[in-house]
Coordinates of C-alpha atoms in Angstrom, one line a residue:
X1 CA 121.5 111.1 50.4
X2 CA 123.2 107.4 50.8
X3 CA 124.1 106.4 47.3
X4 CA 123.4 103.0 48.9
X5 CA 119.6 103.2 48.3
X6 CA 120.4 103.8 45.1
X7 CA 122.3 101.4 43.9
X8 CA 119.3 99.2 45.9
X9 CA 116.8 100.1 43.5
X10 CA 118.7 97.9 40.4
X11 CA 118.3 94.7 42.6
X12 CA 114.7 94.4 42.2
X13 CA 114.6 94.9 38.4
X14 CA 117.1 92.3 37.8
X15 CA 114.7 89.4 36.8
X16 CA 112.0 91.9 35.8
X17 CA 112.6 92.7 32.3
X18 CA 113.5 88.5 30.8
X19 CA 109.8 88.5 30.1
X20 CA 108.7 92.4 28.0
X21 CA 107.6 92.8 24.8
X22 CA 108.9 90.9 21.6
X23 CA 111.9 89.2 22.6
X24 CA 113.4 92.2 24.5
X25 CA 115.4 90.9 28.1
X26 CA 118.0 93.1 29.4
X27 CA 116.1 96.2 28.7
X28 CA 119.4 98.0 27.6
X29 CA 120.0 99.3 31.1
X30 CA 123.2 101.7 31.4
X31 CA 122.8 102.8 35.3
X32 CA 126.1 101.9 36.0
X33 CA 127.1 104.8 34.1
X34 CA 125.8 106.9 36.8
X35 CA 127.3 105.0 39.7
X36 CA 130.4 107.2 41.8
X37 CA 134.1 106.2 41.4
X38 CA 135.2 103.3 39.0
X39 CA 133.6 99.7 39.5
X40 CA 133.1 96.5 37.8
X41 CA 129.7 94.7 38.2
X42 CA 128.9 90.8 37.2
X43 CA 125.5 90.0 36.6
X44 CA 123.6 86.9 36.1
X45 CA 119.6 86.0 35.8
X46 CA 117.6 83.0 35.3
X47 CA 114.5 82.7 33.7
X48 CA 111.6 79.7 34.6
X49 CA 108.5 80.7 32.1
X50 CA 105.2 78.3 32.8
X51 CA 103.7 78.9 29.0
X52 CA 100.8 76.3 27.8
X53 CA 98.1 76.4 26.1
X54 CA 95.2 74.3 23.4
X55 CA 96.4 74.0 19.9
X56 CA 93.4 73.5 17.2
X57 CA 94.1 71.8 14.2
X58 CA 92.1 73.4 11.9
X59 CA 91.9 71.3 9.4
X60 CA 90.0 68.2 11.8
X61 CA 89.0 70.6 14.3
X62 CA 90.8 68.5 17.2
X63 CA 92.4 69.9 19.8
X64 CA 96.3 68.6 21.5
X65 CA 97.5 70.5 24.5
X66 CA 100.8 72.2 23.7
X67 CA 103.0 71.6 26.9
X68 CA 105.6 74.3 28.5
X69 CA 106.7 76.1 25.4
X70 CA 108.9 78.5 26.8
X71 CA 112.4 76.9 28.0
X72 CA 114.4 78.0 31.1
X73 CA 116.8 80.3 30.4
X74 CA 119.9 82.3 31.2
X75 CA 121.6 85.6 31.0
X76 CA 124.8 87.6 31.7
X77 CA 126.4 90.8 31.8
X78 CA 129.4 92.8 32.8
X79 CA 130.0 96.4 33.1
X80 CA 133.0 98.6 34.3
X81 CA 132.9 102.8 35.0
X82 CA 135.4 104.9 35.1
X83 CA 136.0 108.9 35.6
X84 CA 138.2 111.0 34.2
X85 CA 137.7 114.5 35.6
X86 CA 134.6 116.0 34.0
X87 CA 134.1 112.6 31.4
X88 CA 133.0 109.4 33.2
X89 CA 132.7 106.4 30.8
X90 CA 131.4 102.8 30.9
X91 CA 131.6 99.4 28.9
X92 CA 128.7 97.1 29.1
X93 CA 128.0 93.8 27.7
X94 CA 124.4 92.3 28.2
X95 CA 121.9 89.6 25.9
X96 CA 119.7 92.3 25.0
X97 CA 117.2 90.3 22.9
X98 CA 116.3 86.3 23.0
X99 CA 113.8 84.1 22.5
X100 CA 113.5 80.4 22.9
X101 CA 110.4 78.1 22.2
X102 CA 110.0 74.5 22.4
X103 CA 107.0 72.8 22.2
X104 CA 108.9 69.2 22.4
X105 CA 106.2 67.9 25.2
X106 CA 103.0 69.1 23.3
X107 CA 100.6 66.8 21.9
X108 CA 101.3 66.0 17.7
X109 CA 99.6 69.2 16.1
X110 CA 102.7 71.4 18.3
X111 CA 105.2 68.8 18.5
X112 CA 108.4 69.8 16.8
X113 CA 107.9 73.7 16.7
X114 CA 110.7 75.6 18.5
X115 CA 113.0 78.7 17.6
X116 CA 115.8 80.3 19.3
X117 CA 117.1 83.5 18.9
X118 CA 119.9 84.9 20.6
X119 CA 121.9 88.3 21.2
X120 CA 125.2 89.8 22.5
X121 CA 126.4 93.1 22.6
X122 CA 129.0 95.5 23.7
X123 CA 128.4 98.9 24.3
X124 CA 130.9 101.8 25.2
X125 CA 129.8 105.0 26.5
X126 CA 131.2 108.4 27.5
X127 CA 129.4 110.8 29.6
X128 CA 130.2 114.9 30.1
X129 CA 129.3 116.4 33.0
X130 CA 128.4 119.9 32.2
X131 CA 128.1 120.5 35.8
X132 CA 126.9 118.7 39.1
X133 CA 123.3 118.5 37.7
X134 CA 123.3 118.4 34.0
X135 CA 125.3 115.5 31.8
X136 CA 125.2 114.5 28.1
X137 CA 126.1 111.3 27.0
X138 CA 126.6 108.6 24.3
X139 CA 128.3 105.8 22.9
X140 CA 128.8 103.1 20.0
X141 CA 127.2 99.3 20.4
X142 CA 128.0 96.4 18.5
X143 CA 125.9 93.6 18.4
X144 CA 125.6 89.8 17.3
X145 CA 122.1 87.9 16.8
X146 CA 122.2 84.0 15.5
X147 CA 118.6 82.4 15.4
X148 CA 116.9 78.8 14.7
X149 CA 113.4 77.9 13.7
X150 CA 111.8 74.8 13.2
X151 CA 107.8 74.7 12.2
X152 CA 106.9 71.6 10.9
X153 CA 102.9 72.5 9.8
X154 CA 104.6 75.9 7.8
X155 CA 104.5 73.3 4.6
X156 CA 103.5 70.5 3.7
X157 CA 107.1 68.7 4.2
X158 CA 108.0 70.9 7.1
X159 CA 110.1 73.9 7.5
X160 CA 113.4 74.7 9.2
X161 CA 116.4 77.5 9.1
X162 CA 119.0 78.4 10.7
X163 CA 121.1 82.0 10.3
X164 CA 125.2 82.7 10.6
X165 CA 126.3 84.7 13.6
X166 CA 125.7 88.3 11.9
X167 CA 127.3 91.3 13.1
X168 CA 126.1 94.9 13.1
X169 CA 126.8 98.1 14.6
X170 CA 124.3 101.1 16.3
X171 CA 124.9 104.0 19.0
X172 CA 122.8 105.7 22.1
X173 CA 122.6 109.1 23.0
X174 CA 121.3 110.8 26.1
X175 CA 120.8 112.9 28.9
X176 CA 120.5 113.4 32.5
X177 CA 119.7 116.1 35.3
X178 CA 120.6 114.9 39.2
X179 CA 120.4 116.7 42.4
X180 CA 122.8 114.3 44.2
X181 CA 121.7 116.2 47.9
X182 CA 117.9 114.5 47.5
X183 CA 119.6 111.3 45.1
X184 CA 117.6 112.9 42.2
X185 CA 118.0 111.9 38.9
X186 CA 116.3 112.3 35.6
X187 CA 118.0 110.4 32.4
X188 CA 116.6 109.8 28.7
X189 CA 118.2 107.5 26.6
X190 CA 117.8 106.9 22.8
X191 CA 119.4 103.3 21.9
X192 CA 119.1 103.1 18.0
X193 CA 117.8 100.5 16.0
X194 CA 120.8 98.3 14.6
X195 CA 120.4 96.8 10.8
X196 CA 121.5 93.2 10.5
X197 CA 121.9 93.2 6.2
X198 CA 122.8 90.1 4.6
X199 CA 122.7 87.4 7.2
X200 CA 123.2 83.9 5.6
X201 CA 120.3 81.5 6.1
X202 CA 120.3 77.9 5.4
X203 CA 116.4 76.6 4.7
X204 CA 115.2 73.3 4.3
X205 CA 112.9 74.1 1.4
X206 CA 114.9 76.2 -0.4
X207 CA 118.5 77.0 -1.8
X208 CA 120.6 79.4 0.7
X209 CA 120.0 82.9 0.4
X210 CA 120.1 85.7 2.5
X211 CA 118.2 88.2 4.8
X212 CA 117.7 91.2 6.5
X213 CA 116.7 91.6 10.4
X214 CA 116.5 94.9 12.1
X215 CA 116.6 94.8 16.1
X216 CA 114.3 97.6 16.9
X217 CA 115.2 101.6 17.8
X218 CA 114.3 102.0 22.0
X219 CA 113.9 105.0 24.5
X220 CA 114.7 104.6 28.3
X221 CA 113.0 107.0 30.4
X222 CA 114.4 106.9 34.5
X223 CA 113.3 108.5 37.5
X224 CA 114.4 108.6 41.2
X225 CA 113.7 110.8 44.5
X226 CA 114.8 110.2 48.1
X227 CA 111.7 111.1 49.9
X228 CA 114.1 110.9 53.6
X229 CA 117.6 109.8 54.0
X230 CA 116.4 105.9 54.3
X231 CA 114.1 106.0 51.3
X232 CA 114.1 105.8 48.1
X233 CA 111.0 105.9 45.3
X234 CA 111.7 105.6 41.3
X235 CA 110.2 104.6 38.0
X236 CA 110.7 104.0 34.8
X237 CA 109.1 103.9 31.0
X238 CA 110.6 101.8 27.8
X239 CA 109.4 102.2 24.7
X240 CA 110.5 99.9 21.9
X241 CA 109.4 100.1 18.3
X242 CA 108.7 96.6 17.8
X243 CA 106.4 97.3 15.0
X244 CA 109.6 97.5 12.6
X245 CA 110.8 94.2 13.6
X246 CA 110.4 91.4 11.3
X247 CA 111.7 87.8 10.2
X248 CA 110.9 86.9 6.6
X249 CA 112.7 84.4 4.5
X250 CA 111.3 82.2 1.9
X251 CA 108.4 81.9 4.6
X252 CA 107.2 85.8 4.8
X253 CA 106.7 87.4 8.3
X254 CA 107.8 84.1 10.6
X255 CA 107.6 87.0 13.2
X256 CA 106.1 90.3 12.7
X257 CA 105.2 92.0 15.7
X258 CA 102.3 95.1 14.4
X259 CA 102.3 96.9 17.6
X260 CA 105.1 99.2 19.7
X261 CA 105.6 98.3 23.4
X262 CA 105.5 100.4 26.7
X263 CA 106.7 99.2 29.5
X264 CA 105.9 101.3 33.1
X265 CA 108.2 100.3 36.4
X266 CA 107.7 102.0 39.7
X267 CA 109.2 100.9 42.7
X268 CA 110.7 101.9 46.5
X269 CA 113.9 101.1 48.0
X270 CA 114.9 101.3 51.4
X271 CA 118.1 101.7 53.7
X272 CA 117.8 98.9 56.7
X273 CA 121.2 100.0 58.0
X274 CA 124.8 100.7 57.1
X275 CA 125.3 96.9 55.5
X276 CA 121.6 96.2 54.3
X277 CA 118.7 98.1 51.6
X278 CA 115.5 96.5 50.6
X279 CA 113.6 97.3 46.8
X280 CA 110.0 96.2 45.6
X281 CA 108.8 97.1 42.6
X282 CA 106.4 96.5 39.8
X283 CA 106.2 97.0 36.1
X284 CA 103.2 96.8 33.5
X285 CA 103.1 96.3 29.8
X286 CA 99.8 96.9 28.5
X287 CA 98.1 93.6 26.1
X288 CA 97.6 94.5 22.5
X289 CA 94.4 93.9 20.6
X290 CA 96.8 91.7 17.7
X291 CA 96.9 88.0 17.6
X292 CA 100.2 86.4 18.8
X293 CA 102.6 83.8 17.3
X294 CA 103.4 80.4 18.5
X295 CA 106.9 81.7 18.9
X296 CA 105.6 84.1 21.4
X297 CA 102.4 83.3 23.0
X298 CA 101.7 85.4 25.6
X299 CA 100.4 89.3 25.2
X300 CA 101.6 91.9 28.0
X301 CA 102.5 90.8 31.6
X302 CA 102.1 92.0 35.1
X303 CA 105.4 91.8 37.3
X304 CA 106.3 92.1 40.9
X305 CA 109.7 92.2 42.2
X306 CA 111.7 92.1 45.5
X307 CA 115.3 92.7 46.3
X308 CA 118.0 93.6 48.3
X309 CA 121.4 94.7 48.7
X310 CA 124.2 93.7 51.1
X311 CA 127.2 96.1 51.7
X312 CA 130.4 94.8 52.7
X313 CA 133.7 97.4 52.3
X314 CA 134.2 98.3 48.6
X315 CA 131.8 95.1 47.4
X316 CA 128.4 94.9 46.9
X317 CA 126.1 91.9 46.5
X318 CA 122.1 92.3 45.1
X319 CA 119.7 89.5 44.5
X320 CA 116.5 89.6 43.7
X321 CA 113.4 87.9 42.6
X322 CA 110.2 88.7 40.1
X323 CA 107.0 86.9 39.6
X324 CA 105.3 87.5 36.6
X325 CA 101.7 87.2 35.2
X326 CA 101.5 86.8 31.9
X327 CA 98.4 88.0 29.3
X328 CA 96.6 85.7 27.9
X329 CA 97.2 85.3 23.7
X330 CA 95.1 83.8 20.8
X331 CA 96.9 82.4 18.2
X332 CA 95.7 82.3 14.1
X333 CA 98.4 81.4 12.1
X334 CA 99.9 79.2 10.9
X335 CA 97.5 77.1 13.4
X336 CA 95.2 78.3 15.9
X337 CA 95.5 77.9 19.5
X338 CA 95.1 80.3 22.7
X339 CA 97.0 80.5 25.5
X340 CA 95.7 81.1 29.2
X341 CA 97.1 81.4 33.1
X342 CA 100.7 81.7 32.3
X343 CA 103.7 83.1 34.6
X344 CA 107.3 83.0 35.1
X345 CA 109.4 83.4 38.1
X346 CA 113.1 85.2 37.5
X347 CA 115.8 85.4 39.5
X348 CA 119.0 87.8 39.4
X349 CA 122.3 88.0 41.0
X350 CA 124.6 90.9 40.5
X351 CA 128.3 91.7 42.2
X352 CA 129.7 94.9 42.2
X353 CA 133.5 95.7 43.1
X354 CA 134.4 99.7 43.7
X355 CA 138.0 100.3 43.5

């Protein structure tokens, strides 16, 4: 089986996971791990959310139309593979969590709110290869996080903080079965949760202090099958326990997401010719019955993504585009307001150079 169609199938989730659960965007994806021979990939997505909604000042029971609270965005990532007889190992870096809100265009009971929260991290794995089928692998991440908040109706003077870039430490472990003559593979990974203790907060109400933040624990379940030597099928599940993930300062549970996420992807992929594979895929995260945050207003999405891949010598270029649907979130605190018919489109660009 052409590992072509394989390496296919990443081009149409590029731009698919900037919009899951909580503030999850590069869905801690290691594939390059399992690529053959030693590489480097570049990758780069953008993000264009559409997120409005009606804000309800409860208080006079008048209603201001928020604007686009979720701003464009950007990502990165690199990665490079090795082998080394039996072992095969890979450094990544990736964004793996962000959020940014900015309700600068809404009407005055919004105006003012915005937060940003932003992540790096490098990870470095090494993978054994018990034999052509079976492999164990795992690795040590270190990560940064750095967030701002403004929410000027949180008190009656207003509220804003901002943290210090905090670094902490975590690890993955997995596994994976492959029967390379059909371009089978089955891999599990565990990525733990990584404890942020102590971060240094300035707030405008209060002296400085401190605080804790905990990015939450994830499992990455993958799947792919040729079905004939042109085609590909595959799928995927991520879980992430966002139910441990809270920001409290002098303000208690700014964001506090009550429910875990699932996230389902399946997809095809197919091999054009020598130079040229197609992908489509689409991926589903189920709406919770919980009330949402201004900070995130939108509850479970629908996404559909296309791709491709373009072959030339040892150099590989993939692009792709998603389109994603939104759910529609209620809002309770600390102000009411719903949100309704939202979407994003993504884009993704990735380069990969075999040596």
């Amino acid at each position: 089986m052409n590992k072509t169609i394989q390496i296919g199938i990443l081009t149409s989730l590029l731009a698919t996971s900037a919009f899951a659960a909580g503030i999850d965007r590069s869905g801690q994806d290691i594939s390059i791990l399992f690529e053959e021979g030693r590489l480097m990939t570049l990758g780069m997505s953008f993000a264009q959310p559409d997120v409005t909604g009606i804000a309800i000042n409860t208080s006079t029971g008048t209603f201001a139309d928020t604007g686009n609270a979720a701003g464009d965005y950007f990502t990165a990532s690199l990665g490079y593979k090795a082998d080394l007889g039996d072992f095969s190992y890979a450094l990544i870096y990736d964004q793996p969590f962000g959020a940014l809100a900015d309700y600068s265009d809404g009407d005055s009971i919004t105006s003012g709110v915005s937060a940003d929260f932003n992540s790096h991290a490098l990870t470095l794995i090494a993978q054994y290869n018990i034999n052509d089928r079976i492999s164990i692998y795992g690795g040590a991440r270190v990560q940064t996080i750095q967030a701002d908040l403004s929410l000027p109706f949180a008190t009656a003077i207003g509220y804003e903080v901002s943290s210090e870039s905090h670094t902490a430490y975590g690890y993955l472990i997995g596994a994976a079965y492959e029967i390379p003559e059909i371009a089978l593979r089955l891999d599990v990974t565990y990525n733990s949760a990584i404890e942020h203790k102590d971060i240094n907060i300035s707030e405008s109400i209060a002296a400085d202090s401190t605080t804790t933040v905990e990015t939450p624990q994830s499992i990455n379940a993958n799947f792919q099958t040729g079905i004939n030597d042109k085609t590909l099928v595959f799928g995927g599940v991520r879980w992430v326990d966002w139910s441990e993930f809270n920001i409290s300062t002098t303000i208690p549970d700014i964001v506090d997401y009550e429910e875990d996420s699932v996230t389902y992807t399946v997809g095809i992929a197919r091999k054009l010719n020598e130079s040229f594979s197609v992908a489509a895929s689409v991926a589903y995260e189920a709406s919770s019955d919980l009330d949402s945050s201004f900070l995130s207003p939108t509850n479970g999405k629908t996404s559909y993504s296309l791709g491709g891949v373009y072959t030339v010598g040892n150099s590989k270029i993939q692009a792709g585009v998603s389109y994603v649907s939104l759910g529609d979130a209620e809002v309770i605190s600390p102000a009411s307001g719903s949100f309704t018919d939202n979407s994003a489109i993504g884009f993704g660009l990735k380069l990969t150079q075999s040596f």
